[in-house]
């Protein structure tokens, strides 16, 4: 069936979902969110370092710097409202040689140029007092107290849930195979049928350059940059108090050690420029390189059990800044080159894109404030359902554990399967509940989780 929308957003990653949510504030608009895969947040948004950045080290004066700064403030407030777990653990940029140590004051100046003035230089004694398990030989650090850790799965899902509840049509398994413009209307041929759009927003992530080229533009080329990461067991969590960052390079922020809101510890990512936009596999060489760097940063971490490894692809381009551009004559906005800061900047990007659309001629009509959503808590720093006697008394299923590694109850799985955007796969269920994400990786609970999943399928 051919449907005509006022706006179609291509790509249901964290940025595309944020844009759809922002457009849903305007009841007059008919909006669609189109995704090639079977769930929201299936690309770069599900496989990153899950950091809520301050933007202290962005290029001063860039669009990215402004949107990260604004987005961090917006997302921090949204997380409180929506129940997205955030922990303000702070970051330490650790200098391991004289050259890196000399760079720290310049990074502090750069932070000031980005309107972040809370950084502080630390000597070795103060550094090791904060991080007693740090490897030997560190010469100092720059403390960035505003850096936080966040749940990327819940953030993307919250945006999409709010968008759908306010009238956005979500089309999954709808890869855009062709796009043309006929009589002033964009015609998108997708795996789920034909969609027509008066205005088009390209938030296709790794494939944004492909869609841009189909519309006659060549502003940027996406080179997938693979980041492999190692997830250590929860017993490692006491080894680290902050996000431990290296002094950044042109390829990115480098290999870090960071706690997660789920109670684990991350080591990574690598930064490998590839040709294949589907190369999300881990490699022996990549993991060995991470372990070597991790041994210097936090030696005891390498004695802990590994829960999982994964790899994500960042949408790197030949430019140092986001590639967000309106093409008014085509009723089209490109949102490209959104790299690791896209999670933090997502709400600000959404507001910026909506502003570009209205400046280009879209009349959205009056706005309304969307009804808040309250997402299930996946964070260890906040009470989980199995820890809440009041919740269990009202519904005993919240006290019946199915996944014992991650303490996921039958009630949480039931709720996820009956939610506004239910999972279509067991991996989708894992991102909504943490079931099968623990140290046994589903060996113990897999059959029970699958049974609940199959029973809920139509």
Tab-separated table of C-alpha atoms in Angstrom:
chain	number	residue	atom	x	y	z
A	1	UNK	CA	0.000	0.000	0.000
A	2	UNK	CA	1.276	3.440	-0.930
A	3	UNK	CA	1.157	5.914	1.961
A	4	UNK	CA	1.808	9.653	1.769
A	5	UNK	CA	3.434	11.377	4.739
A	6	UNK	CA	4.371	14.934	5.480
A	7	UNK	CA	7.819	13.773	6.663
A	8	UNK	CA	9.609	10.451	6.349
A	9	UNK	CA	12.701	9.896	8.489
A	10	UNK	CA	15.010	7.194	7.138
A	11	UNK	CA	16.978	5.391	9.842
A	12	UNK	CA	15.752	4.384	13.313
A	13	UNK	CA	19.004	4.751	15.181
A	14	UNK	CA	19.237	7.035	18.177
A	15	UNK	CA	19.349	10.158	15.965
A	16	UNK	CA	16.516	9.112	13.646
A	17	UNK	CA	14.322	8.153	16.607
A	18	UNK	CA	15.064	11.482	18.304
A	19	UNK	CA	14.060	13.347	15.128
A	20	UNK	CA	10.836	11.337	14.842
A	21	UNK	CA	10.058	12.079	18.483
A	22	UNK	CA	10.620	15.802	17.926
A	23	UNK	CA	8.373	15.839	14.848
A	24	UNK	CA	5.694	13.964	16.810
A	25	UNK	CA	5.290	17.121	18.894
A	26	UNK	CA	3.332	18.584	15.964
A	27	UNK	CA	-0.083	16.876	15.697
A	28	UNK	CA	-0.708	18.305	12.246
A	29	UNK	CA	2.175	16.337	10.724
A	30	UNK	CA	1.888	12.777	9.512
A	31	UNK	CA	5.319	11.247	10.112
A	32	UNK	CA	6.925	7.901	9.316
A	33	UNK	CA	10.121	6.387	10.687
A	34	UNK	CA	11.639	3.854	8.296
A	35	UNK	CA	14.230	1.260	9.328
A	36	UNK	CA	15.990	-1.400	7.259
A	37	UNK	CA	16.403	-3.810	10.160
A	38	UNK	CA	13.927	-5.505	12.467
A	39	UNK	CA	14.255	-3.186	15.457
A	40	UNK	CA	15.121	0.352	16.428
A	41	UNK	CA	18.713	1.038	17.405
A	42	UNK	CA	20.089	-1.928	15.506
A	43	UNK	CA	23.118	-0.218	13.952
A	44	UNK	CA	25.773	1.965	15.565
A	45	UNK	CA	23.327	2.907	18.324
A	46	UNK	CA	23.435	-0.522	19.966
A	47	UNK	CA	27.211	-1.008	19.933
A	48	UNK	CA	29.053	1.965	21.373
A	49	UNK	CA	30.820	3.021	24.558
A	50	UNK	CA	27.582	4.375	26.084
A	51	UNK	CA	29.044	7.663	27.299
A	52	UNK	CA	27.085	10.873	27.844
A	53	UNK	CA	29.732	13.373	26.754
A	54	UNK	CA	30.271	16.940	27.880
A	55	UNK	CA	31.771	17.905	24.516
A	56	UNK	CA	34.889	19.215	26.241
A	57	UNK	CA	37.191	18.006	23.447
A	58	UNK	CA	35.058	18.830	20.384
A	59	UNK	CA	36.367	21.234	17.744
A	60	UNK	CA	35.507	24.677	19.177
A	61	UNK	CA	32.948	26.537	17.096
A	62	UNK	CA	31.841	23.434	15.206
A	63	UNK	CA	28.253	22.332	14.820
A	64	UNK	CA	29.112	19.145	16.679
A	65	UNK	CA	30.486	21.112	19.642
A	66	UNK	CA	27.301	23.161	19.944
A	67	UNK	CA	24.917	20.236	19.535
A	68	UNK	CA	26.819	17.994	21.942
A	69	UNK	CA	26.839	20.747	24.553
A	70	UNK	CA	23.101	21.373	24.140
A	71	UNK	CA	22.294	17.683	23.766
A	72	UNK	CA	24.086	16.711	26.961
A	73	UNK	CA	21.914	19.100	28.961
A	74	UNK	CA	18.718	17.962	27.233
A	75	UNK	CA	19.446	14.255	27.523
A	76	UNK	CA	20.441	14.481	31.187
A	77	UNK	CA	17.039	16.023	31.980
A	78	UNK	CA	15.198	13.607	29.683
A	79	UNK	CA	16.875	10.644	31.347
A	80	UNK	CA	15.596	11.684	34.765
A	81	UNK	CA	12.090	12.135	33.379
A	82	UNK	CA	12.088	8.862	31.435
A	83	UNK	CA	13.917	6.541	33.810
A	84	UNK	CA	16.993	6.093	31.617
A	85	UNK	CA	19.895	5.094	33.874
A	86	UNK	CA	22.726	7.637	33.989
A	87	UNK	CA	25.717	7.692	36.354
A	88	UNK	CA	27.887	10.849	36.523
A	89	UNK	CA	31.141	8.995	37.213
A	90	UNK	CA	33.421	11.574	35.568
A	91	UNK	CA	36.398	10.922	33.313
A	92	UNK	CA	40.167	10.993	33.677
A	93	UNK	CA	42.374	11.593	30.632
A	94	UNK	CA	45.500	9.761	31.709
A	95	UNK	CA	48.945	10.833	30.491
A	96	UNK	CA	51.493	8.030	30.206
A	97	UNK	CA	54.434	10.018	28.803
A	98	UNK	CA	55.788	13.549	28.783
A	99	UNK	CA	54.219	14.410	25.418
A	100	UNK	CA	50.759	13.402	26.627
A	101	UNK	CA	51.300	15.244	29.908
A	102	UNK	CA	52.193	18.396	28.007
A	103	UNK	CA	48.945	18.081	26.007
A	104	UNK	CA	46.675	18.138	29.068
A	105	UNK	CA	46.727	21.941	29.645
A	106	UNK	CA	45.843	22.445	25.978
A	107	UNK	CA	42.906	20.050	26.367
A	108	UNK	CA	41.768	22.045	29.407
A	109	UNK	CA	41.934	25.225	27.291
A	110	UNK	CA	39.975	23.489	24.544
A	111	UNK	CA	37.338	22.523	27.098
A	112	UNK	CA	37.091	26.168	28.140
A	113	UNK	CA	36.643	27.193	24.507
A	114	UNK	CA	33.716	24.744	24.446
A	115	UNK	CA	32.223	26.468	27.507
A	116	UNK	CA	33.171	23.619	29.833
A	117	UNK	CA	35.155	25.023	32.740
A	118	UNK	CA	35.130	22.230	35.327
A	119	UNK	CA	38.279	20.399	34.213
A	120	UNK	CA	41.140	20.040	36.670
A	121	UNK	CA	44.740	18.910	36.246
A	122	UNK	CA	45.822	16.123	38.596
A	123	UNK	CA	49.296	15.007	39.558
A	124	UNK	CA	50.254	11.349	40.033
A	125	UNK	CA	49.388	11.249	43.737
A	126	UNK	CA	45.889	12.649	43.249
A	127	UNK	CA	45.365	10.405	40.229
A	128	UNK	CA	46.274	7.193	42.036
A	129	UNK	CA	44.200	8.242	45.033
A	130	UNK	CA	41.189	8.343	42.726
A	131	UNK	CA	42.142	5.208	40.783
A	132	UNK	CA	44.287	2.946	42.982
A	133	UNK	CA	44.173	0.039	40.492
A	134	UNK	CA	45.581	2.104	37.635
A	135	UNK	CA	48.696	0.642	36.034
A	136	UNK	CA	52.093	1.962	37.110
A	137	UNK	CA	53.807	4.852	35.395
A	138	UNK	CA	50.995	7.366	34.859
A	139	UNK	CA	52.300	10.942	35.067
A	140	UNK	CA	49.040	12.797	35.631
A	141	UNK	CA	45.547	13.312	34.304
A	142	UNK	CA	42.894	15.808	33.328
A	143	UNK	CA	39.748	15.325	35.393
A	144	UNK	CA	36.480	15.938	33.531
A	145	UNK	CA	33.807	15.508	36.216
A	146	UNK	CA	30.803	15.986	33.915
A	147	UNK	CA	31.311	12.866	31.787
A	148	UNK	CA	28.673	10.209	32.526
A	149	UNK	CA	27.702	6.692	31.536
A	150	UNK	CA	24.238	5.967	30.147
A	151	UNK	CA	22.150	3.118	28.742
A	152	UNK	CA	22.110	3.517	24.936
A	153	UNK	CA	19.493	0.793	24.402
A	154	UNK	CA	16.923	2.445	26.661
A	155	UNK	CA	17.549	5.906	25.215
A	156	UNK	CA	16.813	4.907	21.625
A	157	UNK	CA	13.784	2.875	22.653
A	158	UNK	CA	12.414	5.738	24.760
A	159	UNK	CA	12.544	8.132	21.804
A	160	UNK	CA	10.895	5.616	19.487
A	161	UNK	CA	8.219	4.692	22.026
A	162	UNK	CA	7.289	8.324	22.574
A	163	UNK	CA	7.197	8.935	18.821
A	164	UNK	CA	4.933	5.944	18.129
A	165	UNK	CA	2.591	6.797	20.994
A	166	UNK	CA	2.160	10.247	19.465
A	167	UNK	CA	1.255	9.069	16.005
A	168	UNK	CA	4.489	8.274	14.159
A	169	UNK	CA	4.239	5.189	11.952
A	170	UNK	CA	7.225	2.901	12.478
A	171	UNK	CA	8.126	0.731	9.480
A	172	UNK	CA	10.643	-1.993	10.331
A	173	UNK	CA	12.229	-4.382	7.823
A	174	UNK	CA	11.759	-1.573	5.313
A	175	UNK	CA	15.134	-1.049	3.663
A	176	UNK	CA	15.025	1.846	1.189
A	177	UNK	CA	15.837	0.235	-2.147
A	178	UNK	CA	15.167	3.238	-4.375
A	179	UNK	CA	14.154	6.863	-4.042
A	180	UNK	CA	12.928	9.305	-6.676
A	181	UNK	CA	11.064	12.593	-6.795
A	182	UNK	CA	7.812	12.790	-8.736
A	183	UNK	CA	5.622	15.889	-8.927
A	184	UNK	CA	7.260	17.353	-5.836
A	185	UNK	CA	6.866	14.166	-3.790
A	186	UNK	CA	9.613	11.782	-2.682
A	187	UNK	CA	8.764	8.203	-3.630
A	188	UNK	CA	10.576	5.573	-1.564
A	189	UNK	CA	10.563	1.954	-2.615
A	190	UNK	CA	11.151	-0.142	0.498
A	191	UNK	CA	11.060	-3.764	1.548
A	192	UNK	CA	7.688	-3.051	3.156
A	193	UNK	CA	6.113	-1.277	0.193
A	194	UNK	CA	6.108	2.192	-1.317
A	195	UNK	CA	6.084	5.310	0.833
A	196	UNK	CA	5.525	8.863	-0.367
A	197	UNK	CA	6.880	11.891	1.462
A	198	UNK	CA	6.528	15.635	1.026
A	199	UNK	CA	9.708	16.073	3.077
A	200	UNK	CA	12.537	13.599	3.568
A	201	UNK	CA	15.084	13.343	6.379
A	202	UNK	CA	18.126	11.149	5.800
A	203	UNK	CA	19.356	9.770	9.134
A	204	UNK	CA	20.554	6.500	7.645
A	205	UNK	CA	23.838	6.393	9.554
A	206	UNK	CA	26.383	4.220	7.782
A	207	UNK	CA	24.293	4.408	4.611
A	208	UNK	CA	23.548	8.135	4.707
A	209	UNK	CA	26.032	8.838	1.915
A	210	UNK	CA	24.379	6.239	-0.327
A	211	UNK	CA	20.944	7.806	0.074
A	212	UNK	CA	22.455	11.266	-0.334
A	213	UNK	CA	24.062	10.212	-3.620
A	214	UNK	CA	20.762	8.829	-4.900
A	215	UNK	CA	19.342	12.306	-4.434
A	216	UNK	CA	22.158	13.862	-6.425
A	217	UNK	CA	24.574	14.965	-3.691
A	218	UNK	CA	28.168	14.093	-2.876
A	219	UNK	CA	28.840	16.105	0.270
A	220	UNK	CA	30.545	13.285	2.141
A	221	UNK	CA	31.587	9.648	2.038
A	222	UNK	CA	31.025	7.335	4.987
A	223	UNK	CA	33.979	5.113	5.817
A	224	UNK	CA	32.870	2.595	8.439
A	225	UNK	CA	35.192	2.751	11.428
A	226	UNK	CA	35.003	-0.461	13.418
A	227	UNK	CA	35.276	-0.330	17.167
A	228	UNK	CA	35.768	-3.663	18.916
A	229	UNK	CA	35.088	-3.843	22.643
A	230	UNK	CA	35.484	-6.355	25.449
A	231	UNK	CA	32.889	-6.569	28.237
A	232	UNK	CA	34.217	-7.790	31.577
A	233	UNK	CA	32.177	-9.448	34.283
A	234	UNK	CA	30.548	-7.517	37.097
A	235	UNK	CA	33.227	-8.668	39.551
A	236	UNK	CA	35.549	-6.232	37.732
A	237	UNK	CA	33.387	-3.211	38.550
A	238	UNK	CA	35.235	-2.389	41.789
A	239	UNK	CA	38.489	-1.922	39.888
A	240	UNK	CA	37.514	1.371	38.249
A	241	UNK	CA	35.768	4.504	39.495
A	242	UNK	CA	35.900	6.789	36.449
A	243	UNK	CA	35.918	6.594	32.680
A	244	UNK	CA	39.629	6.222	31.945
A	245	UNK	CA	40.446	7.958	28.672
A	246	UNK	CA	43.675	8.237	26.730
A	247	UNK	CA	44.819	11.529	25.290
A	248	UNK	CA	42.735	11.666	22.060
A	249	UNK	CA	44.099	11.326	18.525
A	250	UNK	CA	42.781	12.165	15.055
A	251	UNK	CA	41.109	8.730	14.874
A	252	UNK	CA	39.053	9.299	17.994
A	253	UNK	CA	39.186	9.095	21.741
A	254	UNK	CA	41.259	5.912	21.664
A	255	UNK	CA	41.058	2.853	23.899
A	256	UNK	CA	39.293	3.482	27.189
A	257	UNK	CA	38.305	1.575	30.266
A	258	UNK	CA	34.844	2.478	31.495
A	259	UNK	CA	32.206	1.155	33.850
A	260	UNK	CA	28.728	0.609	32.434
A	261	UNK	CA	25.345	1.339	33.958
A	262	UNK	CA	24.687	-2.409	33.746
A	263	UNK	CA	27.506	-3.080	36.224
A	264	UNK	CA	30.176	-4.328	33.828
A	265	UNK	CA	33.464	-2.824	32.650
A	266	UNK	CA	34.237	-2.008	29.006
A	267	UNK	CA	37.644	-2.091	27.339
A	268	UNK	CA	37.872	-0.547	23.865
A	269	UNK	CA	37.195	0.489	21.205
A	270	UNK	CA	39.593	-0.142	18.372
A	271	UNK	CA	39.484	2.267	15.421
A	272	UNK	CA	39.724	0.402	12.121
A	273	UNK	CA	38.701	2.087	8.873
A	274	UNK	CA	37.074	-0.512	6.606
A	275	UNK	CA	35.288	-0.786	3.283
A	276	UNK	CA	32.548	-3.174	4.403
A	277	UNK	CA	29.577	-1.526	6.151
A	278	UNK	CA	28.523	-4.920	7.521
A	279	UNK	CA	31.855	-5.901	9.118
A	280	UNK	CA	30.709	-6.019	12.736
A	281	UNK	CA	32.683	-9.127	13.630
A	282	UNK	CA	35.428	-9.173	16.228
A	283	UNK	CA	38.941	-10.262	15.284
A	284	UNK	CA	41.678	-12.068	17.190
A	285	UNK	CA	44.160	-9.287	16.371
A	286	UNK	CA	41.776	-6.572	17.490
A	287	UNK	CA	40.979	-8.238	20.800
A	288	UNK	CA	44.669	-8.991	21.436
A	289	UNK	CA	45.512	-5.323	20.855
A	290	UNK	CA	42.806	-4.272	23.307
A	291	UNK	CA	44.078	-6.657	25.961
A	292	UNK	CA	47.602	-5.328	25.545
A	293	UNK	CA	46.440	-1.754	26.055
A	294	UNK	CA	44.138	-2.765	28.889
A	295	UNK	CA	47.020	-4.439	30.682
A	296	UNK	CA	48.817	-1.111	30.866
A	297	UNK	CA	45.774	0.907	31.893
A	298	UNK	CA	44.294	-1.444	34.491
A	299	UNK	CA	46.428	-4.594	34.875
A	300	UNK	CA	44.073	-6.419	37.243
A	301	UNK	CA	41.243	-6.126	34.718
A	302	UNK	CA	42.874	-8.779	32.550
A	303	UNK	CA	42.515	-11.301	35.393
A	304	UNK	CA	38.723	-10.920	35.341
A	305	UNK	CA	36.278	-13.017	33.319
A	306	UNK	CA	35.102	-11.763	29.931
A	307	UNK	CA	31.325	-11.721	29.597
A	308	UNK	CA	31.118	-10.750	25.922
A	309	UNK	CA	32.864	-9.095	22.996
A	310	UNK	CA	31.188	-6.988	20.342
A	311	UNK	CA	31.975	-4.539	17.564
A	312	UNK	CA	30.187	-1.493	16.244
A	313	UNK	CA	30.720	0.662	13.158
A	314	UNK	CA	30.899	4.435	13.426
A	315	UNK	CA	29.844	6.590	10.468
A	316	UNK	CA	33.167	8.367	9.982
A	317	UNK	CA	33.575	10.753	7.058
A	318	UNK	CA	36.396	12.812	5.565
A	319	UNK	CA	35.122	15.842	7.502
A	320	UNK	CA	35.753	16.865	11.126
A	321	UNK	CA	32.168	17.941	11.727
A	322	UNK	CA	28.629	16.660	11.388
A	323	UNK	CA	27.221	16.841	7.853
A	324	UNK	CA	23.753	18.231	8.543
A	325	UNK	CA	22.432	20.199	5.598
A	326	UNK	CA	19.069	21.295	4.238
A	327	UNK	CA	18.242	21.195	0.531
A	328	UNK	CA	15.087	23.359	0.393
A	329	UNK	CA	14.550	22.879	-3.328
A	330	UNK	CA	14.266	19.138	-2.772
A	331	UNK	CA	12.412	19.316	0.556
A	332	UNK	CA	15.232	17.224	1.958
A	333	UNK	CA	17.592	17.295	4.963
A	334	UNK	CA	20.766	15.227	5.255
A	335	UNK	CA	21.928	14.160	8.716
A	336	UNK	CA	25.293	12.525	8.078
A	337	UNK	CA	28.657	11.969	9.710
A	338	UNK	CA	27.176	11.509	13.181
A	339	UNK	CA	29.881	9.634	15.027
A	340	UNK	CA	30.313	8.542	18.641
A	341	UNK	CA	28.822	11.758	20.034
A	342	UNK	CA	25.472	11.155	18.314
A	343	UNK	CA	23.908	9.604	21.409
A	344	UNK	CA	24.728	12.662	23.503
A	345	UNK	CA	23.725	15.167	20.815
A	346	UNK	CA	20.590	13.326	19.674
A	347	UNK	CA	17.934	15.608	21.159
A	348	UNK	CA	19.772	18.741	20.050
A	349	UNK	CA	20.251	17.295	16.563
A	350	UNK	CA	16.505	16.599	16.436
A	351	UNK	CA	15.654	20.203	17.335
A	352	UNK	CA	18.211	21.504	14.838
A	353	UNK	CA	16.841	19.343	12.013
A	354	UNK	CA	13.279	20.388	12.782
A	355	UNK	CA	14.415	24.004	12.626
A	356	UNK	CA	16.022	23.393	9.226
A	357	UNK	CA	12.800	21.842	7.941
A	358	UNK	CA	10.693	24.801	9.029
A	359	UNK	CA	13.210	27.293	7.625
A	360	UNK	CA	13.052	25.403	4.329
A	361	UNK	CA	9.278	25.707	4.157
A	362	UNK	CA	7.674	22.960	6.230
A	363	UNK	CA	4.709	24.295	8.198
A	364	UNK	CA	4.457	21.968	11.211
A	365	UNK	CA	1.582	23.767	12.893
A	366	UNK	CA	1.250	24.234	16.643
A	367	UNK	CA	3.372	22.095	18.960
A	368	UNK	CA	2.357	20.106	22.012
A	369	UNK	CA	4.478	18.664	24.757
A	370	UNK	CA	4.577	14.873	24.421
A	371	UNK	CA	3.293	12.776	27.288
A	372	UNK	CA	6.276	11.456	29.250
A	373	UNK	CA	7.372	7.847	28.983
A	374	UNK	CA	8.767	5.823	31.839
A	375	UNK	CA	11.189	3.143	30.736
A	376	UNK	CA	12.094	-0.030	32.644
A	377	UNK	CA	15.245	0.485	34.697
A	378	UNK	CA	18.231	-1.517	33.421
A	379	UNK	CA	20.801	0.223	35.621
A	380	UNK	CA	22.528	-1.258	38.645
A	381	UNK	CA	22.702	2.063	40.493
A	382	UNK	CA	18.912	2.179	40.826
A	383	UNK	CA	16.430	-0.327	42.311
A	384	UNK	CA	15.623	-3.145	39.936
A	385	UNK	CA	12.199	-4.880	40.154
A	386	UNK	CA	13.540	-7.900	42.073
A	387	UNK	CA	14.749	-5.456	44.769
A	388	UNK	CA	11.360	-3.780	45.241
A	389	UNK	CA	9.091	-5.537	47.764
A	390	UNK	CA	6.213	-3.157	46.948
A	391	UNK	CA	6.315	-4.103	43.263
A	392	UNK	CA	6.558	-7.816	44.017
A	393	UNK	CA	3.683	-7.628	46.483
A	394	UNK	CA	1.496	-6.090	43.790
A	395	UNK	CA	2.679	-8.527	41.107
A	396	UNK	CA	4.648	-11.639	42.162
A	397	UNK	CA	6.015	-12.092	38.637
A	398	UNK	CA	8.515	-9.316	39.384
A	399	UNK	CA	9.954	-11.566	42.073
A	400	UNK	CA	10.290	-14.621	39.830
A	401	UNK	CA	13.728	-14.551	38.263
A	402	UNK	CA	14.211	-16.041	34.812
A	403	UNK	CA	17.716	-14.752	34.016
A	404	UNK	CA	19.697	-15.182	37.217
A	405	UNK	CA	22.962	-13.643	35.972
A	406	UNK	CA	21.282	-10.306	35.254
A	407	UNK	CA	18.438	-10.667	37.786
A	408	UNK	CA	15.714	-10.317	35.154
A	409	UNK	CA	12.227	-11.237	36.297
A	410	UNK	CA	9.369	-12.869	34.480
A	411	UNK	CA	7.379	-9.654	34.899
A	412	UNK	CA	10.000	-7.578	33.077
A	413	UNK	CA	10.082	-10.005	30.160
A	414	UNK	CA	6.282	-10.030	30.015
A	415	UNK	CA	6.190	-6.221	29.981
A	416	UNK	CA	8.783	-5.973	27.209
A	417	UNK	CA	6.914	-8.456	25.043
A	418	UNK	CA	3.698	-6.434	25.467
A	419	UNK	CA	5.298	-2.992	25.054
A	420	UNK	CA	4.591	-0.308	22.462
A	421	UNK	CA	7.491	-1.549	20.318
A	422	UNK	CA	7.866	-5.224	21.242
A	423	UNK	CA	11.054	-7.101	20.337
A	424	UNK	CA	11.001	-9.260	17.235
A	425	UNK	CA	14.045	-11.299	18.251
A	426	UNK	CA	15.727	-12.584	21.388
A	427	UNK	CA	18.461	-9.977	20.899
A	428	UNK	CA	15.798	-7.299	20.893
A	429	UNK	CA	14.448	-8.724	24.144
A	430	UNK	CA	17.965	-8.646	25.614
A	431	UNK	CA	18.280	-4.926	24.878
A	432	UNK	CA	14.978	-4.278	26.625
A	433	UNK	CA	15.561	-6.400	29.726
A	434	UNK	CA	19.230	-7.591	29.882
A	435	UNK	CA	17.988	-11.204	29.741
A	436	UNK	CA	20.764	-13.456	28.357
A	437	UNK	CA	23.342	-10.645	28.632
A	438	UNK	CA	25.131	-11.962	31.717
A	439	UNK	CA	28.101	-14.177	32.408
A	440	UNK	CA	26.444	-17.365	31.120
A	441	UNK	CA	25.199	-15.630	27.944
A	442	UNK	CA	21.892	-17.478	28.114
A	443	UNK	CA	23.294	-20.973	28.754
A	444	UNK	CA	21.157	-21.323	31.893
A	445	UNK	CA	18.098	-19.207	31.077
A	446	UNK	CA	18.036	-19.416	27.286
A	447	UNK	CA	15.330	-22.073	26.997
A	448	UNK	CA	13.024	-20.349	29.498
A	449	UNK	CA	13.493	-16.943	27.843
A	450	UNK	CA	12.831	-18.410	24.409
A	451	UNK	CA	9.665	-20.113	25.639
A	452	UNK	CA	8.301	-16.824	27.003
A	453	UNK	CA	9.253	-15.111	23.746
A	454	UNK	CA	7.574	-17.743	21.558
A	455	UNK	CA	4.422	-17.785	23.685
A	456	UNK	CA	4.017	-14.025	23.210
A	457	UNK	CA	4.417	-14.080	19.427
A	458	UNK	CA	1.206	-13.631	17.434
